[in-house]
């Protein structure tokens, strides 16, 4: 069903992920109620995020990411400030307490790049200066979001953020995350190339692919253990594997594994989270927050891109690529709910806003990509070819 939905979406000129999300909405609790988000669906969707981000890392150009690291950080910082101020201010106007309003702003400061990665891949724009800035900003955004979440939970009286079932102090979380990025450097530079060479010598079918999956899941697990998203670990695992001679082989093997079941299941799960129950009671609140969720990232990240010398169209593309909240917004909201920062009365409204903004994001990103001048699009194709060639030589 997801394959047919993706096909029909592409035929009418919209990103395939929209069709897959709509499948979840139609067959899920929002409409027909045939399928519900159970443990199996949730597990498959989590694996889908990991594989999608691993493939995104495989197709990324590390040199390009390094080149645009500074603008990515600036885009991320401004893209966090705008949602906290704009959405926090709106919630305060709706009579939320100051801490609740700020925390809701923190929820919408998160960016889920998974859907943007898929749209960028569809339009051959992943390995570009805009794509590199979106990816880098999303990773920085994730780190800033975790720090803000930890601070908010600490302010509300919790000893720390629960990671892996144990309470960890805020200072220790920062140290662990710094250690994670230190380990990431070692993985990219030495450990992963060594592991891949060992994998090639194993007398087993697809031993290189199996080794890459061990690296992917291992780094995702470590990222989760230090309070980051597993998607961040998988993304860096993909970058590490991409800079070995096995990049093309792994990519050819991983795409069928991911896109046969796991990646579509992730997009379907977003639709399964939708619910239209009691929507009439909070229609104004949901509508205003959805608009602000889109505009805060569009303008915040777009202004950050303009400050770094990007053209207006490129800045629009970067801002559009940062709108999607996806699983990061859902995870942040769930942590806040379980920690007592969000009440039952408006938790479902926030989930609906997160999903609506995630649905809108691919349309805006597609529109932004098509607005790029013809010469920029030629540069994009050249960048993809050069990126692949440099990866193959690494």
Coordinates of C-alpha atoms in Angstrom, one line a residue:
X1 CA 0.0 0.0 0.0
X2 CA 2.8 2.4 0.8
X3 CA 4.5 1.6 -2.5
X4 CA 1.3 2.4 -4.4
X5 CA 0.8 5.6 -2.4
X6 CA 4.4 6.7 -3.1
X7 CA 3.9 5.9 -6.8
X8 CA 0.7 7.9 -7.0
X9 CA 2.3 10.8 -5.0
X10 CA 5.2 11.0 -7.5
X11 CA 2.7 10.8 -10.4
X12 CA 0.9 13.9 -9.3
X13 CA 4.1 15.7 -8.4
X14 CA 4.2 15.6 -4.6
X15 CA 6.9 13.9 -2.5
X16 CA 6.4 10.2 -2.0
X17 CA 6.6 10.6 1.8
X18 CA 3.3 12.5 1.8
X19 CA 1.5 9.6 0.3
X20 CA 3.0 7.2 2.9
X21 CA 2.0 9.5 5.8
X22 CA -1.5 9.7 4.3
X23 CA -1.7 5.9 4.4
X24 CA -1.1 6.1 8.1
X25 CA -3.8 8.7 8.5
X26 CA -6.4 6.8 6.5
X27 CA -5.9 3.3 8.0
X28 CA -5.1 4.6 11.5
X29 CA -7.1 6.0 14.4
X30 CA -7.7 9.3 12.6
X31 CA -10.0 7.8 10.0
X32 CA -10.7 4.0 9.5
X33 CA -9.0 2.7 12.7
X34 CA -7.8 -0.5 11.1
X35 CA -4.2 -0.2 12.4
X36 CA -2.9 1.2 15.6
X37 CA 0.6 2.2 16.7
X38 CA 1.6 -0.9 18.6
X39 CA 5.0 -2.1 19.8
X40 CA 5.8 -3.8 16.5
X41 CA 5.0 -0.8 14.3
X42 CA 6.9 1.4 16.7
X43 CA 9.9 -0.8 16.6
X44 CA 9.9 -1.0 12.8
X45 CA 9.5 2.8 12.5
X46 CA 12.5 3.3 14.8
X47 CA 14.6 1.0 12.7
X48 CA 13.3 2.9 9.6
X49 CA 14.6 6.2 11.0
X50 CA 18.0 4.7 11.8
X51 CA 18.4 3.2 8.3
X52 CA 17.1 6.4 6.6
X53 CA 19.7 8.5 8.4
X54 CA 22.4 6.0 7.8
X55 CA 21.7 6.2 4.1
X56 CA 21.6 10.0 4.4
X57 CA 25.1 9.9 5.9
X58 CA 26.3 7.5 3.1
X59 CA 25.2 10.0 0.5
X60 CA 26.7 13.1 2.3
X61 CA 30.0 14.7 1.4
X62 CA 32.1 15.2 4.6
X63 CA 34.2 17.9 3.0
X64 CA 31.0 19.8 2.2
X65 CA 29.7 19.3 5.8
X66 CA 33.0 20.7 7.2
X67 CA 32.9 23.7 4.8
X68 CA 29.4 24.6 5.9
X69 CA 29.8 23.8 9.6
X70 CA 29.9 27.4 10.7
X71 CA 26.7 28.5 8.9
X72 CA 25.0 25.3 10.0
X73 CA 25.6 26.2 13.7
X74 CA 24.4 29.7 13.2
X75 CA 21.3 28.5 11.4
X76 CA 20.6 26.0 14.2
X77 CA 21.0 28.6 17.0
X78 CA 18.7 31.2 15.4
X79 CA 16.4 28.4 14.4
X80 CA 16.0 27.4 18.0
X81 CA 15.6 31.0 19.4
X82 CA 12.7 31.8 17.0
X83 CA 10.4 28.9 18.0
X84 CA 11.1 29.3 21.7
X85 CA 10.2 33.0 21.5
X86 CA 7.3 32.9 19.0
X87 CA 5.6 29.7 20.1
X88 CA 6.4 30.3 23.8
X89 CA 4.9 33.8 23.5
X90 CA 1.7 32.4 21.8
X91 CA 1.2 29.8 24.5
X92 CA 1.7 32.4 27.2
X93 CA -1.1 34.4 25.5
X94 CA -3.3 31.3 25.7
X95 CA -2.9 31.5 29.5
X96 CA -0.2 28.8 29.9
X97 CA 2.2 29.3 32.8
X98 CA 5.6 30.8 31.8
X99 CA 7.5 27.5 32.3
X100 CA 4.9 25.6 30.3
X101 CA 5.0 28.1 27.5
X102 CA 8.8 28.0 27.4
X103 CA 8.8 24.2 27.4
X104 CA 6.3 24.1 24.5
X105 CA 8.6 26.4 22.6
X106 CA 11.5 24.0 23.4
X107 CA 9.4 21.1 22.0
X108 CA 9.1 23.0 18.7
X109 CA 12.7 24.0 18.6
X110 CA 13.6 20.4 17.6
X111 CA 14.1 19.5 14.0
X112 CA 13.6 16.1 12.4
X113 CA 15.7 15.9 9.3
X114 CA 14.6 12.4 8.3
X115 CA 11.8 13.6 6.1
X116 CA 13.9 16.4 4.6
X117 CA 16.6 13.9 3.8
X118 CA 14.1 11.8 1.9
X119 CA 12.8 14.9 -0.1
X120 CA 16.4 16.0 -0.8
X121 CA 17.3 12.5 -2.0
X122 CA 14.2 12.5 -4.3
X123 CA 15.4 15.8 -5.9
X124 CA 19.1 15.0 -6.0
X125 CA 19.8 17.9 -3.6
X126 CA 21.3 16.1 -0.6
X127 CA 24.9 16.5 -1.5
X128 CA 24.8 20.3 -2.0
X129 CA 25.7 23.4 0.0
X130 CA 22.1 23.8 1.1
X131 CA 21.7 20.1 1.9
X132 CA 24.9 20.1 3.9
X133 CA 23.8 23.1 5.8
X134 CA 20.4 21.5 6.6
X135 CA 22.0 18.3 7.8
X136 CA 24.6 20.1 9.9
X137 CA 22.1 22.4 11.4
X138 CA 19.7 19.5 12.2
X139 CA 22.5 17.7 14.1
X140 CA 23.4 20.9 16.0
X141 CA 19.7 21.6 16.6
X142 CA 19.3 18.1 18.1
X143 CA 22.2 18.8 20.6
X144 CA 20.8 22.2 21.5
X145 CA 17.3 20.7 22.0
X146 CA 18.6 18.0 24.3
X147 CA 20.5 20.7 26.4
X148 CA 17.3 22.9 26.7
X149 CA 15.2 19.8 27.5
X150 CA 17.6 18.8 30.3
X151 CA 17.6 22.4 31.7
X152 CA 13.8 22.6 31.7
X153 CA 13.5 19.2 33.5
X154 CA 16.1 20.3 36.0
X155 CA 14.3 23.7 36.6
X156 CA 11.0 21.8 37.1
X157 CA 12.5 19.9 40.0
X158 CA 13.8 16.7 38.3
X159 CA 17.3 15.6 39.2
X160 CA 18.2 14.9 35.6
X161 CA 17.1 13.4 32.4
X162 CA 16.4 9.7 32.3
X163 CA 18.6 8.0 29.9
X164 CA 18.8 4.2 29.6
X165 CA 16.6 3.9 32.7
X166 CA 18.9 5.7 35.1
X167 CA 18.9 9.3 36.4
X168 CA 21.9 11.2 35.1
X169 CA 23.1 14.6 36.2
X170 CA 23.1 17.5 33.7
X171 CA 26.9 17.9 33.9
X172 CA 27.4 14.2 33.2
X173 CA 25.1 14.4 30.1
X174 CA 27.2 17.2 28.6
X175 CA 30.4 15.2 29.3
X176 CA 29.0 12.1 27.7
X177 CA 27.9 14.0 24.6
X178 CA 31.3 15.6 24.2
X179 CA 32.8 12.1 24.6
X180 CA 30.4 10.8 21.9
X181 CA 31.6 13.3 19.3
X182 CA 35.2 12.5 20.3
X183 CA 34.4 8.9 19.6
X184 CA 32.7 9.8 16.3
X185 CA 35.9 11.4 15.2
X186 CA 37.9 8.3 16.0
X187 CA 35.2 6.2 14.2
X188 CA 35.4 8.2 11.0
X189 CA 39.2 8.5 11.1
X190 CA 40.4 5.0 12.1
X191 CA 37.9 2.6 13.7
X192 CA 35.4 2.2 10.9
X193 CA 37.9 1.8 8.1
X194 CA 39.6 -0.9 10.2
X195 CA 36.3 -2.7 11.0
X196 CA 35.2 -2.6 7.3
X197 CA 38.5 -4.2 6.2
X198 CA 38.0 -7.0 8.8
X199 CA 34.4 -7.4 7.6
X200 CA 35.6 -7.9 4.0
X201 CA 37.8 -10.8 5.1
X202 CA 35.0 -12.7 6.8
X203 CA 34.0 -15.8 4.9
X204 CA 30.3 -14.9 4.9
X205 CA 27.8 -13.6 2.3
X206 CA 27.3 -9.8 2.6
X207 CA 29.8 -9.6 5.4
X208 CA 30.7 -6.0 4.5
X209 CA 27.0 -5.0 4.7
X210 CA 26.6 -6.9 8.0
X211 CA 29.6 -5.0 9.4
X212 CA 28.2 -1.7 8.3
X213 CA 24.9 -2.5 10.1
X214 CA 26.8 -3.3 13.3
X215 CA 28.5 0.0 13.1
X216 CA 25.2 1.8 12.3
X217 CA 23.2 0.2 15.1
X218 CA 26.1 0.5 17.5
X219 CA 26.5 4.2 17.0
X220 CA 22.8 4.7 17.2
X221 CA 22.7 2.9 20.5
X222 CA 25.6 5.0 21.9
X223 CA 23.9 8.2 20.8
X224 CA 20.7 7.2 22.6
X225 CA 22.7 6.3 25.7
X226 CA 24.1 9.8 26.0
X227 CA 20.8 11.5 25.5
X228 CA 20.9 12.2 21.7
X229 CA 18.7 10.8 19.0
X230 CA 19.7 7.5 17.6
X231 CA 19.3 9.1 14.2
X232 CA 22.3 11.3 14.9
X233 CA 24.5 8.3 15.6
X234 CA 23.2 6.5 12.5
X235 CA 24.0 9.6 10.4
X236 CA 27.6 9.8 11.6
X237 CA 27.9 6.0 11.0
X238 CA 26.8 6.6 7.4
X239 CA 29.4 9.4 7.0
X240 CA 32.1 7.1 8.5
X241 CA 31.3 4.2 6.1
X242 CA 31.0 6.6 3.2
X243 CA 34.7 7.4 3.5
X244 CA 35.8 3.8 2.9
X245 CA 36.0 2.0 -0.4
X246 CA 32.8 0.2 0.3
X247 CA 30.4 3.1 0.1
X248 CA 28.7 2.1 -3.2
X249 CA 28.3 -1.5 -2.2
X250 CA 26.8 -0.6 1.2
X251 CA 24.4 1.9 -0.4
X252 CA 23.2 -0.6 -3.0
X253 CA 22.6 -3.2 -0.2
X254 CA 21.0 -0.9 2.4
X255 CA 18.4 0.8 0.2
X256 CA 16.5 -2.4 -0.6
X257 CA 16.6 -3.4 3.1
X258 CA 15.4 0.0 4.3
X259 CA 12.8 0.9 1.6
X260 CA 11.2 -2.5 1.5
X261 CA 9.7 -2.3 4.9
X262 CA 11.4 -0.1 7.6
X263 CA 11.5 3.4 6.1
X264 CA 7.9 3.4 4.8
X265 CA 6.8 2.1 8.2
X266 CA 8.4 5.2 9.8
X267 CA 6.4 7.5 7.6
X268 CA 3.2 5.5 8.1
X269 CA 3.7 5.7 11.9
X270 CA 3.6 9.5 11.7
X271 CA 0.1 9.2 10.2
X272 CA -0.9 6.6 12.8
X273 CA -0.2 9.2 15.5
X274 CA -2.9 11.5 14.1
X275 CA -6.2 11.9 15.9
X276 CA -9.0 14.2 15.1
X277 CA -10.8 13.6 18.4
X278 CA -11.9 16.8 20.2
X279 CA -10.2 18.8 17.4
X280 CA -13.1 21.3 17.3
X281 CA -12.5 22.3 20.9
X282 CA -8.9 23.4 20.2
X283 CA -9.0 24.3 16.5
X284 CA -7.8 27.9 17.1
X285 CA -4.9 26.8 19.3
X286 CA -3.8 24.1 16.9
X287 CA -4.1 26.4 13.9
X288 CA -2.1 29.2 15.4
X289 CA 0.7 26.9 16.6
X290 CA 0.9 25.1 13.3
X291 CA 1.4 28.4 11.5
X292 CA 4.0 29.5 14.0
X293 CA 5.7 26.1 13.9
X294 CA 6.3 26.6 10.2
X295 CA 7.1 30.3 10.2
X296 CA 9.5 30.2 13.2
X297 CA 11.8 27.7 11.5
X298 CA 11.4 29.2 8.0
X299 CA 12.3 32.7 9.1
X300 CA 14.7 31.8 11.9
X301 CA 16.8 29.3 9.9
X302 CA 16.3 31.4 6.7
X303 CA 17.7 34.5 8.4
X304 CA 20.6 32.5 9.8
X305 CA 21.3 31.4 6.2
X306 CA 21.1 34.9 4.9
X307 CA 23.5 36.1 7.5
X308 CA 26.0 33.6 6.2
X309 CA 25.8 34.8 2.6
X310 CA 23.3 32.4 1.1
X311 CA 21.0 33.8 -1.6
X312 CA 17.3 34.4 -0.8
X313 CA 16.2 31.2 -2.6
X314 CA 18.9 29.1 -0.9
X315 CA 17.9 30.6 2.5
X316 CA 14.3 29.7 1.7
X317 CA 15.3 26.1 0.9
X318 CA 17.3 25.8 4.2
X319 CA 14.5 27.3 6.2
X320 CA 12.0 24.9 4.6
X321 CA 14.3 21.9 5.2
X322 CA 14.3 22.7 8.9
X323 CA 10.5 22.9 9.4
X324 CA 9.8 19.2 9.9
X325 CA 9.5 18.2 13.6
X326 CA 8.8 14.5 13.0
X327 CA 10.1 12.0 15.5
X328 CA 12.3 14.6 17.3
X329 CA 9.3 16.7 18.2
X330 CA 7.3 13.6 19.2
X331 CA 10.2 12.3 21.3
X332 CA 10.7 15.7 23.1
X333 CA 6.9 16.0 23.7
X334 CA 6.8 12.5 25.1
X335 CA 9.7 13.1 27.5
X336 CA 8.0 16.3 28.7
X337 CA 4.7 14.5 29.2
X338 CA 6.3 11.6 31.1
X339 CA 8.2 14.2 33.2
X340 CA 5.1 16.1 34.1
X341 CA 5.9 19.2 32.1
X342 CA 2.9 18.7 29.8
X343 CA -0.6 17.9 30.9
X344 CA -3.1 15.5 29.3
X345 CA -5.4 18.4 28.3
X346 CA -3.1 19.8 25.6
X347 CA -0.6 17.0 25.0
X348 CA -2.6 15.6 22.1
X349 CA -3.0 19.1 20.6
X350 CA 0.8 19.4 20.5
X351 CA 1.2 16.0 18.8
X352 CA -1.3 17.1 16.2
X353 CA 0.6 20.3 15.5
X354 CA 3.9 18.4 15.2
X355 CA 2.3 16.1 12.7
X356 CA 0.7 18.9 10.7
X357 CA 4.0 20.8 10.5
X358 CA 5.7 17.6 9.4
X359 CA 3.1 17.1 6.6
X360 CA 3.5 20.7 5.4
X361 CA 7.4 20.7 5.4
X362 CA 7.9 18.5 2.3
X363 CA 5.7 20.6 0.1
X364 CA 7.6 23.8 1.1
X365 CA 10.9 22.1 0.6
X366 CA 9.9 20.9 -2.8
X367 CA 8.7 24.4 -3.8
X368 CA 12.0 25.9 -2.5
X369 CA 14.1 23.4 -4.5
X370 CA 12.2 24.3 -7.7
X371 CA 12.9 28.0 -7.1
X372 CA 16.6 27.6 -7.3
X373 CA 18.1 29.2 -10.5
X374 CA 19.0 26.9 -13.4
X375 CA 22.7 27.5 -12.9
X376 CA 22.5 26.5 -9.2
X377 CA 20.7 23.3 -10.2
X378 CA 23.6 22.5 -12.6
X379 CA 26.0 23.1 -9.7
X380 CA 23.9 20.7 -7.6
X381 CA 24.3 17.9 -10.1
X382 CA 28.0 18.6 -10.4
X383 CA 28.3 18.6 -6.6
X384 CA 26.6 15.2 -6.5
X385 CA 29.0 13.7 -9.1
X386 CA 32.1 15.2 -7.4
X387 CA 30.9 14.1 -4.0
X388 CA 30.5 10.5 -5.2
X389 CA 33.8 10.5 -7.0
X390 CA 35.6 11.9 -3.9
X391 CA 33.9 9.3 -1.7
X392 CA 34.9 6.5 -4.0
X393 CA 38.6 7.7 -3.9
X394 CA 38.7 7.9 -0.1

